[in-house]
PDB file of C-alpha atoms in Angstrom:
ATOM      1  CA  SER W 670      25.225   4.970 -20.016  1.00 78.00           C
ATOM      2  CA  HIS W 671      22.435   2.924 -18.419  1.00 76.00           C
ATOM      3  CA  ILE W 672      24.560   1.160 -15.897  1.00 84.00           C
ATOM      4  CA  TRP W 673      24.205   2.423 -12.275  1.00 85.00           C
ATOM      5  CA  GLU W 674      22.921   0.821  -9.035  1.00 92.00           C
ATOM      6  CA  PHE W 675      23.756  -2.662  -9.810  1.00 96.00           C
ATOM      7  CA  THR W 676      25.403  -5.903  -8.648  1.00 96.00           C
ATOM      8  CA  ALA W 677      27.678  -8.131 -10.758  1.00 97.00           C
ATOM      9  CA  SER W 678      29.328 -11.389 -10.667  1.00 98.00           C
ATOM     10  CA  LEU W 679      31.806 -13.028 -13.001  1.00 97.00           C
ATOM     11  CA  SER W 680      33.327 -16.641 -13.775  1.00 97.00           C
ATOM     12  CA  GLY W 681      36.116 -17.975 -15.954  1.00 97.00           C
ATOM     13  CA  MET W 682      38.097 -14.706 -15.776  1.00 97.00           C
ATOM     14  CA  TYR W 683      40.414 -12.748 -13.512  1.00 96.00           C
ATOM     15  CA  GLY W 684      39.612  -9.323 -12.101  1.00 96.00           C
ATOM     16  CA  THR W 685      36.597  -7.822 -10.012  1.00 97.00           C
ATOM     17  CA  ALA W 686      33.174  -7.981 -11.648  1.00 97.00           C
ATOM     18  CA  THR W 687      32.725  -4.112 -11.291  1.00 96.00           C
ATOM     19  CA  TYR W 688      35.940  -3.267 -12.982  1.00 96.00           C
ATOM     20  CA  PRO W 689      34.695  -2.959 -16.507  1.00 96.00           C
ATOM     21  CA  PHE W 690      32.033  -0.549 -15.300  1.00 95.00           C
ATOM     22  CA  ASP W 691      34.200   1.910 -12.982  1.00 93.00           C
ATOM     23  CA  MET W 692      35.729   3.492 -16.076  1.00 87.00           C
ATOM     24  CA  TYR W 693      39.073   3.629 -14.228  1.00 89.00           C
ATOM     25  CA  TYR W 694      42.146   3.253 -16.358  1.00 86.00           C
ATOM     26  CA  GLY W 695      43.969   1.023 -13.841  1.00 87.00           C
ATOM     27  CA  THR W 696      41.378  -1.725 -13.617  1.00 92.00           C
ATOM     28  CA  ASN W 697      40.563  -4.456 -16.170  1.00 93.00           C
ATOM     29  CA  ILE W 698      39.236  -7.987 -16.603  1.00 96.00           C
ATOM     30  CA  TYR W 699      41.215 -10.904 -18.460  1.00 95.00           C
ATOM     31  CA  TYR W 700      42.111 -14.396 -18.923  1.00 96.00           C
ATOM     32  CA  TYR W 701      44.599 -16.655 -20.294  1.00 92.00           C
ATOM     33  CA  SER W 702      42.911 -19.598 -21.969  1.00 90.00           C
ATOM     34  CA  CYS W 703      40.006 -20.417 -24.144  1.00 90.00           C
ATOM     35  CA  THR W 704      37.660 -21.460 -21.463  1.00 92.00           C
ATOM     36  CA  GLU W 705      34.066 -20.431 -21.231  1.00 96.00           C
ATOM     37  CA  ASN W 706      33.455 -17.287 -19.281  1.00 97.00           C
ATOM     38  CA  ALA W 707      30.567 -15.030 -18.286  1.00 98.00           C
ATOM     39  CA  LEU W 708      29.965 -11.574 -16.547  1.00 98.00           C
ATOM     40  CA  THR W 709      26.530 -10.926 -15.140  1.00 98.00           C
ATOM     41  CA  LEU W 710      25.054  -7.648 -14.531  1.00 97.00           C
ATOM     42  CA  THR W 711      21.859  -7.099 -12.300  1.00 97.00           C
ATOM     43  CA  LEU W 712      20.119  -3.853 -11.918  1.00 97.00           C
ATOM     44  CA  SER W 713      19.021  -2.934  -8.352  1.00 96.00           C
ATOM     45  CA  ASN W 714      15.505  -2.828  -7.079  1.00 95.00           C
ATOM     46  CA  ASN W 715      14.333  -4.805  -9.988  1.00 95.00           C
ATOM     47  CA  ARG W 716      14.775  -1.979 -12.371  1.00 96.00           C
ATOM     48  CA  ARG W 717      14.765  -2.614 -16.149  1.00 97.00           C
ATOM     49  CA  GLU W 718      16.523  -0.721 -18.844  1.00 97.00           C
ATOM     50  CA  TRP W 719      16.091  -0.979 -22.608  1.00 97.00           C
ATOM     51  CA  ILE W 720      19.293  -0.700 -24.422  1.00 97.00           C
ATOM     52  CA  SER W 721      20.214  -0.606 -28.111  1.00 96.00           C
ATOM     53  CA  SER W 722      23.983  -0.583 -28.182  1.00 97.00           C
ATOM     54  CA  VAL W 723      27.072  -1.986 -26.190  1.00 97.00           C
ATOM     55  CA  GLN W 724      30.517  -0.376 -25.863  1.00 97.00           C
ATOM     56  CA  ILE W 725      33.664  -2.199 -25.393  1.00 97.00           C
ATOM     57  CA  GLN W 726      37.022  -0.685 -24.628  1.00 95.00           C
ATOM     58  CA  ASN W 727      40.388  -2.172 -25.649  1.00 92.00           C
ATOM     59  CA  TYR W 728      42.966  -2.630 -22.852  1.00 89.00           C
ATOM     60  CA  TYR W 729      44.553   0.713 -21.988  1.00 82.00           C
ATOM     61  CA  SER W 730      48.097  -0.586 -22.205  1.00 72.00           C
ATOM     62  CA  SER W 731      47.563  -3.302 -24.718  1.00 53.00           C
ATOM     63  CA  ALA W 732      50.487  -2.089 -26.822  1.00 55.00           C
ATOM     64  CA  SER W 733      52.414  -4.792 -24.652  1.00 60.00           C
ATOM     65  CA  TYR W 734      49.681  -7.340 -25.632  1.00 61.00           C
ATOM     66  CA  ILE W 735      49.377  -7.315 -29.286  1.00 71.00           C
ATOM     67  CA  GLY W 736      47.117 -10.158 -30.447  1.00 75.00           C
ATOM     68  CA  GLN W 737      45.236 -10.052 -27.138  1.00 86.00           C
ATOM     69  CA  GLU W 738      42.363  -7.789 -28.139  1.00 91.00           C
ATOM     70  CA  THR W 739      38.835  -8.999 -27.309  1.00 95.00           C
ATOM     71  CA  THR W 740      37.224  -9.323 -30.830  1.00 95.00           C
ATOM     72  CA  GLN W 741      34.188 -11.484 -29.961  1.00 96.00           C
ATOM     73  CA  PHE W 742      31.498 -12.014 -27.268  1.00 97.00           C
ATOM     74  CA  ASN W 743      27.779 -12.603 -26.900  1.00 98.00           C
ATOM     75  CA  LEU W 744      25.395 -10.148 -24.964  1.00 98.00           C
ATOM     76  CA  TYR W 745      22.073 -11.595 -23.579  1.00 98.00           C
ATOM     77  CA  GLY W 746      19.160 -10.160 -21.507  1.00 98.00           C
ATOM     78  CA  ARG W 747      16.547 -11.471 -19.054  1.00 98.00           C
ATOM     79  CA  ASN W 748      14.283 -10.378 -16.354  1.00 98.00           C
ATOM     80  CA  SER W 749      14.403 -12.810 -13.483  1.00 95.00           C
ATOM     81  CA  ASP W 750      16.541 -15.821 -12.585  1.00 95.00           C
ATOM     82  CA  THR W 751      13.920 -18.320 -13.994  1.00 96.00           C
ATOM     83  CA  ASP W 752      13.757 -16.831 -17.502  1.00 97.00           C
ATOM     84  CA  GLU W 753      15.588 -18.132 -20.286  1.00 97.00           C
ATOM     85  CA  TRP W 754      18.466 -15.756 -21.551  1.00 98.00           C
ATOM     86  CA  THR W 755      17.657 -13.758 -24.695  1.00 98.00           C
ATOM     87  CA  LEU W 756      20.535 -13.300 -27.129  1.00 98.00           C
ATOM     88  CA  LEU W 757      20.691  -9.561 -27.750  1.00 98.00           C
ATOM     89  CA  LYS W 758      23.874  -9.506 -29.970  1.00 97.00           C
ATOM     90  CA  GLU W 759      26.500 -11.988 -31.142  1.00 97.00           C
ATOM     91  CA  VAL W 760      29.795  -9.977 -31.710  1.00 97.00           C
ATOM     92  CA  THR W 761      32.524 -11.310 -33.957  1.00 96.00           C
ATOM     93  CA  GLY W 762      35.181  -9.670 -36.085  1.00 94.00           C
ATOM     94  CA  LEU W 763      35.913  -6.483 -33.936  1.00 95.00           C
ATOM     95  CA  THR W 764      39.073  -4.522 -34.984  1.00 93.00           C
ATOM     96  CA  TYR W 765      41.034  -2.100 -33.055  1.00 91.00           C
ATOM     97  CA  SER W 766      43.635   0.407 -34.259  1.00 87.00           C
ATOM     98  CA  THR W 767      45.045   1.932 -30.997  1.00 84.00           C
ATOM     99  CA  VAL W 768      45.186   0.877 -27.294  1.00 84.00           C
ATOM    100  CA  GLY W 769      42.358   2.010 -25.139  1.00 87.00           C
ATOM    101  CA  GLN W 770      39.923   2.297 -28.134  1.00 91.00           C
ATOM    102  CA  LYS W 771      36.169   2.151 -27.675  1.00 94.00           C
ATOM    103  CA  ARG W 772      34.054   0.200 -30.196  1.00 96.00           C
ATOM    104  CA  ARG W 773      30.259   0.864 -30.118  1.00 96.00           C
ATOM    105  CA  ILE W 774      27.998  -1.998 -31.393  1.00 97.00           C
ATOM    106  CA  TYR W 775      24.321  -1.273 -32.404  1.00 97.00           C
ATOM    107  CA  PHE W 776      21.604  -3.914 -32.527  1.00 96.00           C
ATOM    108  CA  SER W 777      17.871  -4.187 -32.630  1.00 94.00           C
ATOM    109  CA  ASN W 778      15.937  -4.675 -29.422  1.00 95.00           C
ATOM    110  CA  ASN W 779      12.402  -4.003 -28.204  1.00 94.00           C
ATOM    111  CA  THR W 780      12.373  -5.234 -24.476  1.00 97.00           C
ATOM    112  CA  PRO W 781      13.669  -3.663 -21.267  1.00 98.00           C
ATOM    113  CA  TYR W 782      15.759  -6.017 -19.090  1.00 98.00           C
ATOM    114  CA  ASN W 783      16.820  -6.289 -15.533  1.00 98.00           C
ATOM    115  CA  GLN W 784      19.845  -8.515 -16.086  1.00 98.00           C
ATOM    116  CA  PHE W 785      22.510  -8.602 -18.832  1.00 98.00           C
ATOM    117  CA  LYS W 786      25.133 -11.322 -19.374  1.00 98.00           C
ATOM    118  CA  PHE W 787      28.281 -11.116 -21.461  1.00 98.00           C
ATOM    119  CA  GLU W 788      29.527 -14.439 -22.368  1.00 98.00           C
ATOM    120  CA  ASN W 789      32.572 -16.046 -23.985  1.00 97.00           C
ATOM    121  CA  PHE W 790      35.079 -13.109 -24.413  1.00 97.00           C
ATOM    122  CA  GLY W 791      37.761 -14.163 -26.748  1.00 95.00           C
ATOM    123  CA  THR W 792      40.184 -13.038 -29.252  1.00 93.00           C
ATOM    124  CA  GLY W 793      38.696 -15.116 -32.085  1.00 91.00           C
ATOM    125  CA  ASN W 794      42.110 -17.094 -32.513  1.00 90.00           C
ATOM    126  CA  PRO W 795      42.238 -20.468 -30.912  1.00 88.00           C
ATOM    127  CA  SER W 796      45.941 -20.490 -30.762  1.00 88.00           C
ATOM    128  CA  SER W 797      46.104 -17.069 -28.957  1.00 88.00           C
ATOM    129  CA  CYS W 798      43.537 -17.249 -26.095  1.00 91.00           C
ATOM    130  CA  ASP W 799      44.774 -14.406 -23.875  1.00 92.00           C
ATOM    131  CA  TRP W 800      42.278 -11.601 -23.928  1.00 94.00           C
ATOM    132  CA  TYR W 801      41.961  -8.118 -21.910  1.00 94.00           C
ATOM    133  CA  ILE W 802      38.940  -5.683 -21.599  1.00 95.00           C
ATOM    134  CA  GLN W 803      39.305  -2.171 -20.104  1.00 94.00           C
ATOM    135  CA  SER W 804      35.650  -1.147 -19.916  1.00 96.00           C
ATOM    136  CA  LEU W 805      32.144  -2.194 -20.817  1.00 97.00           C
ATOM    137  CA  ASP W 806      29.005   0.109 -21.156  1.00 97.00           C
ATOM    138  CA  LEU W 807      25.459  -0.116 -22.338  1.00 97.00           C
ATOM    139  CA  PHE W 808      23.385   2.601 -24.014  1.00 96.00           C
ATOM    140  CA  ALA W 809      19.877   3.467 -25.004  1.00 96.00           C
ATOM    141  CA  ASP W 810      19.993   5.331 -28.382  1.00 95.00           C
ATOM    142  CA  ASN W 811      17.453   7.838 -29.725  1.00 92.00           C
ATOM    143  CA  VAL W 812      15.561   5.826 -32.323  1.00 90.00           C
ATOM    144  CA  LEU W 813      13.377   8.772 -33.251  1.00 89.00           C
ATOM    145  CA  ALA W 814      16.383  10.878 -34.604  1.00 90.00           C
ATOM    146  CA  ASP W 815      16.982  10.635 -38.372  1.00 92.00           C
ATOM    147  CA  ILE W 816      20.179   8.496 -39.171  1.00 94.00           C
ATOM    148  CA  PRO W 817      22.060  10.068 -41.916  1.00 95.00           C
ATOM    149  CA  ASN W 818      23.439   7.931 -44.800  1.00 96.00           C
ATOM    150  CA  PHE W 819      27.017   6.860 -43.950  1.00 97.00           C
ATOM    151  CA  THR W 820      29.726   7.845 -46.533  1.00 96.00           C
ATOM    152  CA  TYR W 821      33.232   6.852 -47.380  1.00 95.00           C
ATOM    153  CA  ASP W 822      36.032   8.558 -49.329  1.00 91.00           C
ATOM    154  CA  SER W 823      35.186   7.389 -52.919  1.00 90.00           C
ATOM    155  CA  SER W 824      38.812   6.370 -54.023  1.00 94.00           C
ATOM    156  CA  ILE W 825      41.321   4.500 -51.706  1.00 95.00           C
ATOM    157  CA  THR W 826      45.016   3.546 -52.469  1.00 94.00           C
ATOM    158  CA  VAL W 827      47.061   1.526 -49.962  1.00 94.00           C
ATOM    159  CA  PHE W 828      50.462  -0.005 -50.317  1.00 93.00           C
ATOM    160  CA  LYS W 829      51.472  -3.619 -50.294  1.00 94.00           C
ATOM    161  CA  ASP W 830      52.987  -5.109 -47.198  1.00 93.00           C
ATOM    162  CA  ILE W 831      52.526  -1.823 -45.283  1.00 91.00           C
ATOM    163  CA  GLU W 832      49.887  -1.262 -42.704  1.00 90.00           C
ATOM    164  CA  MET W 833      47.171   1.065 -44.234  1.00 92.00           C
ATOM    165  CA  SER W 834      45.737   4.111 -42.376  1.00 90.00           C
ATOM    166  CA  GLU W 835      42.278   3.172 -41.311  1.00 93.00           C
ATOM    167  CA  VAL W 836      39.508   4.251 -43.641  1.00 95.00           C
ATOM    168  CA  ILE W 837      36.677   5.658 -41.386  1.00 95.00           C
ATOM    169  CA  PRO W 838      33.142   6.008 -42.630  1.00 96.00           C
ATOM    170  CA  GLN W 839      31.432   9.374 -41.968  1.00 95.00           C
ATOM    171  CA  ASN W 840      28.031   9.242 -40.082  1.00 93.00           C
ATOM    172  CA  ASN W 841      28.376   5.536 -39.019  1.00 94.00           C
ATOM    173  CA  ASP W 842      26.680   6.040 -35.668  1.00 94.00           C
ATOM    174  CA  GLY W 843      23.345   3.908 -35.486  1.00 95.00           C
ATOM    175  CA  TYR W 844      24.553   1.298 -38.132  1.00 97.00           C
ATOM    176  CA  MET W 845      25.105  -2.318 -37.899  1.00 96.00           C
ATOM    177  CA  ASN W 846      26.005  -5.483 -39.995  1.00 96.00           C
ATOM    178  CA  PHE W 847      28.391  -3.713 -42.423  1.00 97.00           C
ATOM    179  CA  ARG W 848      29.165  -6.085 -45.373  1.00 97.00           C
ATOM    180  CA  ILE W 849      31.213  -5.582 -48.541  1.00 97.00           C
ATOM    181  CA  ASN W 850      30.937  -7.015 -52.131  1.00 97.00           C
ATOM    182  CA  PRO W 851      33.277  -8.291 -53.588  1.00 97.00           C
ATOM    183  CA  SER W 852      35.734  -9.286 -50.872  1.00 96.00           C
ATOM    184  CA  LEU W 853      38.625  -6.904 -50.170  1.00 96.00           C
ATOM    185  CA  PRO W 854      42.115  -7.750 -51.110  1.00 96.00           C
ATOM    186  CA  ALA W 855      43.865 -10.231 -48.825  1.00 95.00           C
ATOM    187  CA  GLY W 856      45.047  -8.736 -45.631  1.00 95.00           C
ATOM    188  CA  ILE W 857      42.444  -5.879 -45.559  1.00 96.00           C
ATOM    189  CA  VAL W 858      39.220  -6.165 -43.480  1.00 96.00           C
ATOM    190  CA  LEU W 859      35.963  -4.520 -42.933  1.00 97.00           C
ATOM    191  CA  ASP W 860      34.892  -4.369 -39.324  1.00 96.00           C
ATOM    192  CA  PRO W 861      31.228  -5.459 -39.509  1.00 96.00           C
ATOM    193  CA  HIS W 862      30.195  -3.381 -36.546  1.00 96.00           C
ATOM    194  CA  THR W 863      31.812  -0.028 -37.320  1.00 96.00           C
ATOM    195  CA  GLY W 864      32.629   0.003 -40.949  1.00 96.00           C
ATOM    196  CA  TRP W 865      36.278   0.693 -40.424  1.00 96.00           C
ATOM    197  CA  ILE W 866      38.542  -0.605 -43.217  1.00 97.00           C
ATOM    198  CA  SER W 867      41.956  -1.652 -41.855  1.00 95.00           C
ATOM    199  CA  GLY W 868      44.847  -4.092 -42.370  1.00 94.00           C
ATOM    200  CA  THR W 869      47.875  -4.743 -44.365  1.00 95.00           C
ATOM    201  CA  ALA W 870      47.582  -5.881 -48.007  1.00 96.00           C
ATOM    202  CA  THR W 871      49.592  -8.828 -48.748  1.00 95.00           C
ATOM    203  CA  SER W 872      49.438  -8.692 -52.687  1.00 94.00           C
ATOM    204  CA  GLU W 873      48.907  -6.073 -55.396  1.00 94.00           C
ATOM    205  CA  SER W 874      45.362  -5.464 -56.691  1.00 94.00           C
ATOM    206  CA  THR W 875      44.234  -3.371 -59.539  1.00 95.00           C
ATOM    207  CA  THR W 876      41.507  -0.710 -58.966  1.00 96.00           C
ATOM    208  CA  GLN W 877      38.273  -2.246 -58.286  1.00 96.00           C
ATOM    209  CA  THR W 878      34.845  -1.029 -57.210  1.00 97.00           C
ATOM    210  CA  TYR W 879      33.359  -2.259 -53.980  1.00 97.00           C
ATOM    211  CA  THR W 880      29.798  -2.038 -52.516  1.00 98.00           C
ATOM    212  CA  ILE W 881      29.386  -1.540 -48.866  1.00 98.00           C
ATOM    213  CA  THR W 882      26.066  -2.149 -47.342  1.00 98.00           C
ATOM    214  CA  ALA W 883      25.026  -1.578 -43.622  1.00 98.00           C
ATOM    215  CA  THR W 884      21.740  -1.563 -41.700  1.00 97.00           C
ATOM    216  CA  LYS W 885      20.306   1.093 -39.652  1.00 96.00           C
ATOM    217  CA  MET W 886      19.331   0.154 -36.112  1.00 94.00           C
ATOM    218  CA  THR W 887      15.880   1.430 -36.871  1.00 92.00           C
ATOM    219  CA  GLY W 888      15.669  -0.703 -39.904  1.00 92.00           C
ATOM    220  CA  GLY W 889      16.580  -0.279 -43.639  1.00 94.00           C
ATOM    221  CA  ASP W 890      19.756  -0.729 -45.602  1.00 97.00           C
ATOM    222  CA  VAL W 891      22.019   1.994 -46.895  1.00 97.00           C
ATOM    223  CA  THR W 892      24.811   1.448 -49.562  1.00 97.00           C
ATOM    224  CA  ALA W 893      27.966   3.298 -50.501  1.00 97.00           C
ATOM    225  CA  MET W 894      30.480   2.669 -53.296  1.00 97.00           C
ATOM    226  CA  ILE W 895      34.232   2.968 -53.185  1.00 97.00           C
ATOM    227  CA  THR W 896      37.193   2.190 -55.342  1.00 97.00           C
ATOM    228  CA  PHE W 897      40.169   0.438 -53.867  1.00 97.00           C
ATOM    229  CA  GLU W 898      43.688  -0.443 -55.049  1.00 96.00           C
ATOM    230  CA  VAL W 899      46.893  -1.874 -53.831  1.00 96.00           C
ATOM    231  CA  VAL W 900      50.113  -0.821 -55.137  1.00 94.00           C
ATOM    232  CA  VAL W 901      53.835  -1.200 -54.388  1.00 92.00           C
ATOM    233  CA  CYS W 902      55.524   1.769 -52.482  1.00 87.00           C
ATOM    234  CA  SER W 903      58.479   2.409 -55.117  1.00 84.00           C
ATOM    235  CA  GLY W 904      60.012   4.984 -57.211  1.00 81.00           C
ATOM    236  CA  THR W 905      59.483   8.454 -56.134  1.00 82.00           C
ATOM    237  CA  ARG W 906      56.962   7.438 -53.330  1.00 75.00           C
ATOM    238  CA  GLY W 907      58.115   7.585 -49.555  1.00 76.00           C
ATOM    239  CA  LEU W 908      56.292   6.587 -46.441  1.00 75.00           C
ATOM    240  CA  MET W 909      56.583   7.424 -42.895  1.00 76.00           C
ATOM    241  CA  THR W 910      54.033   6.437 -40.063  1.00 73.00           C
ATOM    242  CA  VAL W 911      53.863   8.295 -36.951  1.00 76.00           C
ATOM    243  CA  ARG W 912      51.698   7.733 -33.808  1.00 72.00           C
ATOM    244  CA  PHE W 913      51.310  10.084 -30.987  1.00 72.00           C
ATOM    245  CA  ARG W 914      50.392   9.127 -27.347  1.00 69.00           C
ATOM    246  CA  ALA W 915      49.483  11.585 -24.657  1.00 67.00           C
ATOM    247  CA  ASP W 916      50.708   9.369 -21.864  1.00 65.00           C
ATOM    248  CA  SER W 917      53.499   7.015 -20.678  1.00 61.00           C
ATOM    249  CA  TYR W 918      52.157   4.068 -22.682  1.00 53.00           C
TER     250      TYR W 918
END
């Protein structure tokens, strides 16, 4: 983390400005409408920090708040109150699989900043504006380290109308802007920031080959191929989904 010795302020949301950075499960920020909002972080003693990724954590007890996950926001940086804000990352399309889940988002940046602003947290759904955030963090990543190519299981089968188990790429740290061609079957999504594939397929789909491409935060694209099909769970097939939690939530 590169957040210490700082002041913070917020507008358009409930909670205390320092809550997302105290890493305590009992504190959070939230709001109940699609109004504009902002959370500004200023490092003490005019200290400037270079960052290359931001982390957001889904609300710790959000099992009671399905559909209120924060899937979008903008992150800005600047060095004085008179400077214009520089957009570091526009985040949309975040997905979560469990409560309290952390998502790391990488981006290209060449400048250290004294001030950072998170702006317009939202669910991405204008008909469901309630959103919650457990924690936020900023990181400086090692850009000199070699980033290995990400990979997926080569063959994936999911069942129609049944939530699939998430498909998680190996070695996805340091990658951004995941995209896929052609589009996945209806109901299945690729998280553009993590590369996770998740969702519930709403129709059958024969086996098809897909190309997934992502960009290293140090530059350069990497591509992986998968096959994906959607079938009906019938005949001799059976399915049971079990989730384990290690707390009272």
